[in-house]
mmCIF file of C-alpha atoms and ligand atoms in Angstrom:
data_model
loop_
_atom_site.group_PDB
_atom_site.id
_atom_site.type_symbol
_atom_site.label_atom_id
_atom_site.label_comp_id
_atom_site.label_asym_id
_atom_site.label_seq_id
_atom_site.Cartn_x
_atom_site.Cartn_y
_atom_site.Cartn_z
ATOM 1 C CA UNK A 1 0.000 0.000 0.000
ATOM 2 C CA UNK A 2 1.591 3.523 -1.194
ATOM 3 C CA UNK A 3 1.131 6.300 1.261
ATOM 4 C CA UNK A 4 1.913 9.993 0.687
ATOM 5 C CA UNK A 5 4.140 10.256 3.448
ATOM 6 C CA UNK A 6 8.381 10.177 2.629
ATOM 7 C CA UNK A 7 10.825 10.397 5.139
ATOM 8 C CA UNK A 8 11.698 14.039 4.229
ATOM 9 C CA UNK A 9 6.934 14.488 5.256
ATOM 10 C CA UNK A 10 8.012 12.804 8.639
ATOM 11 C CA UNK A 11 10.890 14.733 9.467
ATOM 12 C CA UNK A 12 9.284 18.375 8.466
ATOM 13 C CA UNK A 13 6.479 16.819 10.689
ATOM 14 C CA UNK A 14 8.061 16.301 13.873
ATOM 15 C CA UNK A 15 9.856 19.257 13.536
ATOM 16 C CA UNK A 16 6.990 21.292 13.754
ATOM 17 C CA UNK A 17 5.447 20.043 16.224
ATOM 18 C CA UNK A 18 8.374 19.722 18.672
ATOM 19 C CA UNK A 19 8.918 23.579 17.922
ATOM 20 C CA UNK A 20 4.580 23.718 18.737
ATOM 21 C CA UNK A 21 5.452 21.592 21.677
ATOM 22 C CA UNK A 22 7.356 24.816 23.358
ATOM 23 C CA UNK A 23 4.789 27.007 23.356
ATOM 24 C CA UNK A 24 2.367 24.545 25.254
ATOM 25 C CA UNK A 25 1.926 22.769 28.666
ATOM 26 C CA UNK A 26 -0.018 19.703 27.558
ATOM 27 C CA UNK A 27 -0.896 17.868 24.393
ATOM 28 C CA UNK A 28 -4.386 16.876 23.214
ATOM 29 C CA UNK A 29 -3.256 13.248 21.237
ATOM 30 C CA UNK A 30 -6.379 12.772 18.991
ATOM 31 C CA UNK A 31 -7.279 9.392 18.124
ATOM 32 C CA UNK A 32 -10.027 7.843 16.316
ATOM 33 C CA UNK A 33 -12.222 5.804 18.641
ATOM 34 C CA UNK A 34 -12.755 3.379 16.197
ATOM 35 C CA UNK A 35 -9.056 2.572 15.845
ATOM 36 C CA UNK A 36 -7.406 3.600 19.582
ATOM 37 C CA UNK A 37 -4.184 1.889 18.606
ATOM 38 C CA UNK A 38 -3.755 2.275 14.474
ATOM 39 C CA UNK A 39 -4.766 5.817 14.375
ATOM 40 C CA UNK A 40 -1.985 6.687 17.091
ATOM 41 C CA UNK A 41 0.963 8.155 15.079
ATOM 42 C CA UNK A 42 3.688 5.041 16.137
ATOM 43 C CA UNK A 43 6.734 7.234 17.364
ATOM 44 C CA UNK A 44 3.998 9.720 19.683
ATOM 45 C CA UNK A 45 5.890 8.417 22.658
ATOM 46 C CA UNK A 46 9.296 9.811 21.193
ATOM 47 C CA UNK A 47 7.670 12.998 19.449
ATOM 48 C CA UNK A 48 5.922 13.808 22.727
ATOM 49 C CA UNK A 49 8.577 13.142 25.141
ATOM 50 C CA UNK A 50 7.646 14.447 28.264
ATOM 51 C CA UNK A 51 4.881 16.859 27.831
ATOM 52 C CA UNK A 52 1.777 16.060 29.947
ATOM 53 C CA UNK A 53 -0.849 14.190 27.381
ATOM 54 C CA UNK A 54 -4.429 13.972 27.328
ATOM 55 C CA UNK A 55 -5.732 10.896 25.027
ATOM 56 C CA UNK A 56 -8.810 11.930 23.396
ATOM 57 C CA UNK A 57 -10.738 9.565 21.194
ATOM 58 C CA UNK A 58 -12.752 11.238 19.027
ATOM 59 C CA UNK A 59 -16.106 9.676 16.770
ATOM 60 C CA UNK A 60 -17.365 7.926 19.753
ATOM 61 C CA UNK A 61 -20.715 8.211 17.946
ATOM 62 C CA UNK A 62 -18.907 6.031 15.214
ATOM 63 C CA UNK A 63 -17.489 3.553 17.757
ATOM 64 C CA UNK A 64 -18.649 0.731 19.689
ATOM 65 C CA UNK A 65 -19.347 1.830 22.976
ATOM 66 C CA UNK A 66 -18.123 -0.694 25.053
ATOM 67 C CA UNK A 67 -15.211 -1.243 23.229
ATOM 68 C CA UNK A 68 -14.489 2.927 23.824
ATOM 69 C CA UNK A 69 -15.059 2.086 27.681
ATOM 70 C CA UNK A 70 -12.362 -0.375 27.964
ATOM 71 C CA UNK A 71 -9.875 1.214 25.496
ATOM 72 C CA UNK A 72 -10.290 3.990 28.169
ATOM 73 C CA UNK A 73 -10.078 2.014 30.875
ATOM 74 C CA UNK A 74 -6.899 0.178 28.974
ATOM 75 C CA UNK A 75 -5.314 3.046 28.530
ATOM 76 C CA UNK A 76 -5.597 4.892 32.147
ATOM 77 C CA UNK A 77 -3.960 1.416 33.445
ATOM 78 C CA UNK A 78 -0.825 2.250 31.064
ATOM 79 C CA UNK A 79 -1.164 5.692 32.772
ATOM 80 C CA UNK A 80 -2.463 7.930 30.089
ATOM 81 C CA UNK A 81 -5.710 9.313 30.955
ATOM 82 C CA UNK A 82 -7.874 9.086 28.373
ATOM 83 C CA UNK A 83 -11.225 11.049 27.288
ATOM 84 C CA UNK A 84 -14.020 10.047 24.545
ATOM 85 C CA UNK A 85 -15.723 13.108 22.909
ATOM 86 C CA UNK A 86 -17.504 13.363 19.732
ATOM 87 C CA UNK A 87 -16.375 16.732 17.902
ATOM 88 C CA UNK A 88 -18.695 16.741 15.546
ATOM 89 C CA UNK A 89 -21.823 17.521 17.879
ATOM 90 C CA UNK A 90 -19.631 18.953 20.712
ATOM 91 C CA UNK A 91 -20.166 16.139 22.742
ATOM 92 C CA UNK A 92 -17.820 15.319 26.119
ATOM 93 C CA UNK A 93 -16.250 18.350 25.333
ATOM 94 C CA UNK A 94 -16.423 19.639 28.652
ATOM 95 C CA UNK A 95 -14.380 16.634 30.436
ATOM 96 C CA UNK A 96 -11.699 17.330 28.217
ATOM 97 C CA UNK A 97 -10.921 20.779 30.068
ATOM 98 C CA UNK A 98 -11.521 19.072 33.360
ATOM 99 C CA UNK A 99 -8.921 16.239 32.155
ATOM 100 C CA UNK A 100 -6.259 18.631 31.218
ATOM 101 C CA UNK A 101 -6.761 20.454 34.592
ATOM 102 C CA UNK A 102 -6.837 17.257 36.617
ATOM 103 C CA UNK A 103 -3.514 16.283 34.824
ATOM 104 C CA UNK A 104 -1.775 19.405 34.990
ATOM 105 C CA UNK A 105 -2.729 20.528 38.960
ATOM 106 C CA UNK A 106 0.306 19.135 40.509
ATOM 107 C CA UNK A 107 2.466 21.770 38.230
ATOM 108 C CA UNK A 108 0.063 24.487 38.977
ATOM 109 C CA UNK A 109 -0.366 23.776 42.935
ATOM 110 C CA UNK A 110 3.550 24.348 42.791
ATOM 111 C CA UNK A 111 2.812 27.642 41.148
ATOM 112 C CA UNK A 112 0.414 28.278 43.522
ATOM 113 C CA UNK A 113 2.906 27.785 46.498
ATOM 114 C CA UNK A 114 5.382 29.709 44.926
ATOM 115 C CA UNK A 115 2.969 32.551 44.658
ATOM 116 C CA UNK A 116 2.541 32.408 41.244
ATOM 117 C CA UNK A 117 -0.778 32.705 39.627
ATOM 118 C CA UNK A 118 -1.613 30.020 37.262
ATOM 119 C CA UNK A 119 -2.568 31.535 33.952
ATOM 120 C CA UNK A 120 -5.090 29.516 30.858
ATOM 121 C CA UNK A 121 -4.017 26.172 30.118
ATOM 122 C CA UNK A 122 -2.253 26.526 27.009
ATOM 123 C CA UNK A 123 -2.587 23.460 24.770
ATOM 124 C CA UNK A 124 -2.078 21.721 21.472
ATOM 125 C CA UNK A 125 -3.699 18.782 19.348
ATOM 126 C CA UNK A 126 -1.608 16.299 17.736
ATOM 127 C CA UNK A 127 -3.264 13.575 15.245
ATOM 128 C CA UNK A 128 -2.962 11.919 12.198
ATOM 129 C CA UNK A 129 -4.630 13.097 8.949
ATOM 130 C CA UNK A 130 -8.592 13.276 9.132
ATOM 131 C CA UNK A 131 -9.402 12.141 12.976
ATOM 132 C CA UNK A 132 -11.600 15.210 13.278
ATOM 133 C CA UNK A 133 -8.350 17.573 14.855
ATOM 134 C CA UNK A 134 -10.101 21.016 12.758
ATOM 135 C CA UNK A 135 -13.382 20.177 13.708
ATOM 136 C CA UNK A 136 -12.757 19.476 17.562
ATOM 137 C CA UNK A 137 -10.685 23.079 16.940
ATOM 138 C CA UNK A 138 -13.842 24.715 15.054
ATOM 139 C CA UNK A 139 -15.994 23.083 18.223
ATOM 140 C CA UNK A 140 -13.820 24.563 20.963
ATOM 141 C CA UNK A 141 -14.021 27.973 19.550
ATOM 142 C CA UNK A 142 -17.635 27.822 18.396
ATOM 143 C CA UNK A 143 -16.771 29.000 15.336
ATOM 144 C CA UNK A 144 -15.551 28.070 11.492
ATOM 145 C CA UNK A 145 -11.928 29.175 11.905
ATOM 146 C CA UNK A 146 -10.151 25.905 10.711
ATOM 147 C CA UNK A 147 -11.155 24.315 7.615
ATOM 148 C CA UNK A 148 -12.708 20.843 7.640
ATOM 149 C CA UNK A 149 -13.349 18.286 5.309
ATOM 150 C CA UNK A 150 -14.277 14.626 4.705
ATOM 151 C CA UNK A 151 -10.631 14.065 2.708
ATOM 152 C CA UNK A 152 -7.348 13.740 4.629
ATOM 153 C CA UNK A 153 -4.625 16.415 4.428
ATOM 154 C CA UNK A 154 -7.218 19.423 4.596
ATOM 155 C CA UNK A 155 -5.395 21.255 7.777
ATOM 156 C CA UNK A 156 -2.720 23.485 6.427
ATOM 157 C CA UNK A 157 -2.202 26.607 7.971
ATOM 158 C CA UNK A 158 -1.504 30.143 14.026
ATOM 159 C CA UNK A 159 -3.269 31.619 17.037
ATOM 160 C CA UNK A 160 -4.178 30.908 20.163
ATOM 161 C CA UNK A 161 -8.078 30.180 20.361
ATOM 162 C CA UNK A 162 -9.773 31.070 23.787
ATOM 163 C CA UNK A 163 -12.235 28.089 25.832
ATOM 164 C CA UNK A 164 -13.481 29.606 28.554
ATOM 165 C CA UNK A 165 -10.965 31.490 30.912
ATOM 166 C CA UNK A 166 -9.200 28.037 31.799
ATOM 167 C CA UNK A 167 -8.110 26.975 28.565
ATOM 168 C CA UNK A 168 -6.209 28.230 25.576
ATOM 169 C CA UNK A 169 -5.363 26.110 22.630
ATOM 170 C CA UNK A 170 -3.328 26.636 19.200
ATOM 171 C CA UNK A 171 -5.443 26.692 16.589
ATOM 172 C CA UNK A 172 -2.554 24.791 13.917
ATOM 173 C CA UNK A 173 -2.836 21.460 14.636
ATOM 174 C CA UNK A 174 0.429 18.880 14.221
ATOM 175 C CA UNK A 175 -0.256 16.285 12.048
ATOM 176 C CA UNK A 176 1.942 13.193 12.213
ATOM 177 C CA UNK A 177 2.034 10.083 9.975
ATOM 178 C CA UNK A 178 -0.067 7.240 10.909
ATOM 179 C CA UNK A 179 1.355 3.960 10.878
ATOM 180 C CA UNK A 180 1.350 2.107 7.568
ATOM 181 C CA UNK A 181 4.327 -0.325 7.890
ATOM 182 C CA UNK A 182 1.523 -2.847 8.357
ATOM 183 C CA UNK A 183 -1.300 -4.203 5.756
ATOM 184 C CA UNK A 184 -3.870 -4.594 8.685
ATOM 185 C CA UNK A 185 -3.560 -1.079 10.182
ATOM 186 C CA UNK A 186 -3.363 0.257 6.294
ATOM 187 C CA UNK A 187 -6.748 -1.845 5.728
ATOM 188 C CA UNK A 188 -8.293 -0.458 9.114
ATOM 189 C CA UNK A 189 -7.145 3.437 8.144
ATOM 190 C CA UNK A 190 -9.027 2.901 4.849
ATOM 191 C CA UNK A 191 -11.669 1.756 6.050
ATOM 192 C CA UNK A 192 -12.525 4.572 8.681
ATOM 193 C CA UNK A 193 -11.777 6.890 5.385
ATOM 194 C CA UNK A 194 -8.224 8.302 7.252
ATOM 195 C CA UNK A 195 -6.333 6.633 3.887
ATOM 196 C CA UNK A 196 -7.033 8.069 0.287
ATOM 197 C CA UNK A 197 -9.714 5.899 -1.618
ATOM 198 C CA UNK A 198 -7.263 6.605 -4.467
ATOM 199 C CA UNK A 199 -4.346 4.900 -3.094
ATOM 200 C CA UNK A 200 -6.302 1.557 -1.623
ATOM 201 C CA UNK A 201 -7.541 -1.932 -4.143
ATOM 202 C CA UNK A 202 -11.504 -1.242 -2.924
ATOM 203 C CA UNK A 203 -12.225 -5.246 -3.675
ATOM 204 C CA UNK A 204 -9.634 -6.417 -1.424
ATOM 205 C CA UNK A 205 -10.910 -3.498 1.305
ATOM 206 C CA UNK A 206 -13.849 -4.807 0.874
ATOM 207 C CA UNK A 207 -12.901 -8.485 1.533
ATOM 208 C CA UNK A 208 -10.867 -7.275 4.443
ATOM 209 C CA UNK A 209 -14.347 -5.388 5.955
ATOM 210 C CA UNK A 210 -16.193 -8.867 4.907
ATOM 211 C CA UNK A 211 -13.763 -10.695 6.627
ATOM 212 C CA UNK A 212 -13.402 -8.670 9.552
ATOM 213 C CA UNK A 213 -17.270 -8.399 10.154
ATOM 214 C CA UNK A 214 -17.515 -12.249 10.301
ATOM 215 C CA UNK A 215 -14.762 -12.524 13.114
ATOM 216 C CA UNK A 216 -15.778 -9.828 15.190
ATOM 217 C CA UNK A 217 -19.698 -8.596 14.376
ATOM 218 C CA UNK A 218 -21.188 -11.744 13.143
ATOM 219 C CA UNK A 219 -24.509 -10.437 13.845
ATOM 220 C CA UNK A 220 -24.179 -7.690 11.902
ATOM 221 C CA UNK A 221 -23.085 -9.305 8.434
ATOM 222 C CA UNK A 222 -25.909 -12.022 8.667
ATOM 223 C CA UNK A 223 -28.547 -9.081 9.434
ATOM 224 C CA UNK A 224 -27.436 -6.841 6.432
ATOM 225 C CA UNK A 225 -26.236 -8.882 3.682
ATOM 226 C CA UNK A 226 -28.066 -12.345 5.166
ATOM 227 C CA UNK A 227 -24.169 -13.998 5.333
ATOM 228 C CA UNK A 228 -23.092 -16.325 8.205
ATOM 229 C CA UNK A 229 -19.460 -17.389 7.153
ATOM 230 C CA UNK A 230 -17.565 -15.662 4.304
ATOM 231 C CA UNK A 231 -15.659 -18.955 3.471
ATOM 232 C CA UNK A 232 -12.892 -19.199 0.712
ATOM 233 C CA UNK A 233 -15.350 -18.345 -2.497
ATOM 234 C CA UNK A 234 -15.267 -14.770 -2.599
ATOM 235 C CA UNK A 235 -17.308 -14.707 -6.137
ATOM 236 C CA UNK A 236 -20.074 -16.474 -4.409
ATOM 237 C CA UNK A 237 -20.097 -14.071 -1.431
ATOM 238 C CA UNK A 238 -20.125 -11.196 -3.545
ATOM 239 C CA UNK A 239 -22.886 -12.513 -6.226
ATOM 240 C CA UNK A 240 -24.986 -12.662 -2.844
ATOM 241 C CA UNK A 241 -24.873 -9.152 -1.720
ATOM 242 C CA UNK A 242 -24.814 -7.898 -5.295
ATOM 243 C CA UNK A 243 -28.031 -9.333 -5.948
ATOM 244 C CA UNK A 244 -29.610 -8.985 -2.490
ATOM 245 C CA UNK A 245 -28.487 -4.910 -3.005
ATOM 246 C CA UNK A 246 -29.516 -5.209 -7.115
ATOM 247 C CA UNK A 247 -25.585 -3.786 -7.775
ATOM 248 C CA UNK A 248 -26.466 -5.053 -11.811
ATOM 249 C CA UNK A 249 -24.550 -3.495 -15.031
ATOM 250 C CA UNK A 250 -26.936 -2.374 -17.882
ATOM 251 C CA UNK A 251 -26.930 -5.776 -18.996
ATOM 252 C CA UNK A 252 -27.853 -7.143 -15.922
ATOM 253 C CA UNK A 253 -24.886 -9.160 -14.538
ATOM 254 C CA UNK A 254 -23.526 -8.143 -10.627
ATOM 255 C CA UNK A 255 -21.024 -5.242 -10.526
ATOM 256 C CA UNK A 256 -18.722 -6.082 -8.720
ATOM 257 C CA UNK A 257 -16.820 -3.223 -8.263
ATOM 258 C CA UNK A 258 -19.588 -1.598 -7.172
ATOM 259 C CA UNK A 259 -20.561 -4.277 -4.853
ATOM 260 C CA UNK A 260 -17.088 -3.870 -3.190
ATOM 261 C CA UNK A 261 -17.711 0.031 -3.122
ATOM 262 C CA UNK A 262 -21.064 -0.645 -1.285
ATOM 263 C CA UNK A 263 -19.897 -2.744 1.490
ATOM 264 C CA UNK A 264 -17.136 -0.252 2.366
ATOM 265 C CA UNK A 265 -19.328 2.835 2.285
ATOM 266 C CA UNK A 266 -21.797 0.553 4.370
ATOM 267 C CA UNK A 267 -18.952 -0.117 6.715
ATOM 268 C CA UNK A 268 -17.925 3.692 6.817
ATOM 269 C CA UNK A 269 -21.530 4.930 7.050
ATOM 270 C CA UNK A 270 -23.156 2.788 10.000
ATOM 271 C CA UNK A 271 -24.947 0.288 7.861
ATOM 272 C CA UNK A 272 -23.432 -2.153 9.580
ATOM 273 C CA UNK A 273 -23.997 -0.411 13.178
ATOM 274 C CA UNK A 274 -21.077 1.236 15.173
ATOM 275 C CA UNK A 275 -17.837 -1.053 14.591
ATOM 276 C CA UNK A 276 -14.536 -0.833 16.507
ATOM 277 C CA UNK A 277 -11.749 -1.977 14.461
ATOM 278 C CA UNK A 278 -9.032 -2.746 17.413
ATOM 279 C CA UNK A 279 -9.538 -4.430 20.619
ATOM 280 C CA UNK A 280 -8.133 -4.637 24.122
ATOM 281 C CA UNK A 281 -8.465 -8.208 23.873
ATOM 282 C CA UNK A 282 -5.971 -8.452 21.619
ATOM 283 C CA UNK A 283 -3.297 -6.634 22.944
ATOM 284 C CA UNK A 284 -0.241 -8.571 24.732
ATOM 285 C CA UNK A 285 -2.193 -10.342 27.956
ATOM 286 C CA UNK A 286 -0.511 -7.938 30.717
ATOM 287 C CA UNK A 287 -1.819 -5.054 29.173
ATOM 288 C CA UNK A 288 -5.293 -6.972 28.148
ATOM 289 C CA UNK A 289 -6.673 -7.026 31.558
ATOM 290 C CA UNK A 290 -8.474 -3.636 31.687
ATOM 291 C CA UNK A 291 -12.239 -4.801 32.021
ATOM 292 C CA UNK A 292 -11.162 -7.872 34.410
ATOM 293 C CA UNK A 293 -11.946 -5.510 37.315
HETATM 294 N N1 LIG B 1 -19.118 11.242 13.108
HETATM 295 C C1 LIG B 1 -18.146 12.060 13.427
HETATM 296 N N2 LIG B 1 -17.437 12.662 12.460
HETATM 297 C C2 LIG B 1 -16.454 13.490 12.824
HETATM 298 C C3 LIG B 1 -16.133 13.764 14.185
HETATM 299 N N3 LIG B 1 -15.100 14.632 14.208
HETATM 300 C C4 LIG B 1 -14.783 14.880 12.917
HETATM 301 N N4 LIG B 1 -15.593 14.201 12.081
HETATM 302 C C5 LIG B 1 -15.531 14.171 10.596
HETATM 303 O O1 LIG B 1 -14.275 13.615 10.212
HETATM 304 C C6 LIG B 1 -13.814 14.232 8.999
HETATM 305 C C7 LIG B 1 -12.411 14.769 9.197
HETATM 306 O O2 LIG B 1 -12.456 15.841 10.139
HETATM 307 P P1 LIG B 1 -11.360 17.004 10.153
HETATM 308 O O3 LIG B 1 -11.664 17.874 11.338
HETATM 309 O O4 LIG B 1 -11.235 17.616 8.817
HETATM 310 O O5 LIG B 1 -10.040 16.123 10.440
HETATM 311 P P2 LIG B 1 -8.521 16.606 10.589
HETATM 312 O O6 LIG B 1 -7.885 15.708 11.615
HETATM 313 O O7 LIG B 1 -8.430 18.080 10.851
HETATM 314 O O8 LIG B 1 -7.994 16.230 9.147
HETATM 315 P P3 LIG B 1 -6.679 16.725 8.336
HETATM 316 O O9 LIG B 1 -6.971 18.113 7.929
HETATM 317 O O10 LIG B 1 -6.691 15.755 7.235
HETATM 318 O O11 LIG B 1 -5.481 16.588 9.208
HETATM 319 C C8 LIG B 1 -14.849 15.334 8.656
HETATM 320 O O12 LIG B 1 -15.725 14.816 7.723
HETATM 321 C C9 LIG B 1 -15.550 15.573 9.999
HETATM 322 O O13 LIG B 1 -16.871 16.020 9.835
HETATM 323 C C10 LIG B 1 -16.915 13.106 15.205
HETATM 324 O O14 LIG B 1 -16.717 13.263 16.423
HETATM 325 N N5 LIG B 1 -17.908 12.279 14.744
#
């Protein structure tokens, strides 16, 4: 899979936002609910350092809901405290301030003490391409100041934007690669729409989705395209929801191009319920354990 990001992207990348990083006390590391582990930006850790973090998955309306609970609760054992908001309505909005507040009061009770009064929160958001980073700016300020759109890369061009008297944030965003070294996580970007359409095979996304459905929402393939098991004949499979969905050519044989085109956008539009694509249960078992307790 060919991704637009070169080594010369990468480095311009992390440059910026380490000189961003300066100007800030903490870092709002946006994530895509759906995907809490292959929308985070794999050297965050390094490009973060020490900066005080607030995870924020974003799209919760997208995600499966318990699967957001323990990612949370998965990631506050790993000790990063961890929000889930949905931008696009302004949703959980609000516990984002008190997060960064919570995380940051041990620096500003030693302000405090030293007779210092603690000013606005100044903070940052740091994401891969198209997790929602200029609309959860856009919410925050209550108005259109950064542009938005439904295709990555739209963020280009800084200020500080005002939230209340507690919290101040820059209104550039840093965008940082996501990871692509592997075909799953490539699969799982394209299929939340964070990839270019242009740049992915849509039959073998689709086949991934198909595939993926019948290991981890069963129910939800046999309700929509009337499927139990996708098995090894792939023509057959696809025949079946092309006819079921009437995806025909003028001359009345199944599309199947098409029919690959309509199980993704079903995937990416809900059709097929809310769907998270990476669990806690399959993490390495030490870290697994969040919703044991
Ligand atoms: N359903 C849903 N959609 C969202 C949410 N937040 C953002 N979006 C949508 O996700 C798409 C990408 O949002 P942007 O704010 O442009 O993302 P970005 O991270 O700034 O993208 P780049 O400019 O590519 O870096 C847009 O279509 C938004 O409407 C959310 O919480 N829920």
């Amino acid at each position: 899979m060919t991704i637009q990001w070169f080594p010369g992207h990468m480095a311009k990348a992390r440059r910026e936002v380490t000189e961003q990083l300066k100007l800030v006390d903490i870092v709002f590391e946006l994530i895509d609910a759906r995907l809490p582990l292959s929308s985070r930006n794999p050297m965050i850790d390094q490009v973060i350092h020490q900066k005080p973090r607030l995870l924020i998955l974003n799209k919760m309306d997208l995600a499966d809901q318990t699967e957001t609970t323990r990612w949370i609760r998965y990631f506050e054992k790993q000790g990063i405290r961890a929000v889930a908001i949905n931008s696009f309505e302004g949703k959980g909005l609000q516990a984002v301030t008190k997060a960064a507040k919570e995380i940051l009061e041990p620096k500003l009770e030693r302000m405090r003490k030293r007779g210092i009064r603690p000013g606005a929160i100044r903070a940052m958001i740091v994401g891969i391409p198209n997790v929602g980073k200029s609309t959860l700016i856009n919410r925050l300020a209550k108005k259109n100041i950064a542009k938005t759109g439904n295709k990555p890369g739209v963020t280009k061009a800084q200020q500080w934007i005002k939230f209340g008297k507690e919290l101040e944030l820059l209104d550039t965003p840093g965008i940082l690669w996501p990871k692509f070294e592997d075909k799953e996580v490539g699969y799982k970007l394209a299929l939340t729409g964070a990839i270019k359409d242009t740049i992915v095979n849509m039959e073998d996304l689709a086949v991934y989705g198909l595939r993926f459905l019948e290991e981890n929402y069963p129910d939800r393939l046999l309700e929509r395209y009337g499927l139990s098991t996708i098995g090894e004949d792939l023509l057959h499979v696809f025949d079946q929801i092309g006819t079921l969905r009437k995806v025909y050519t003028t001359g009345g044989e199944v599309e199947y191009d098409k029919v690959a085109e309509l199980i993704v956008h079903d995937i990416r539009n809900e059709n097929l319920g809310k769907l998270t694509f990476d669990f806690t249960s399959q993490q390495p078992h030490e870290l697994a354990d969040a919703d044991t307790d």
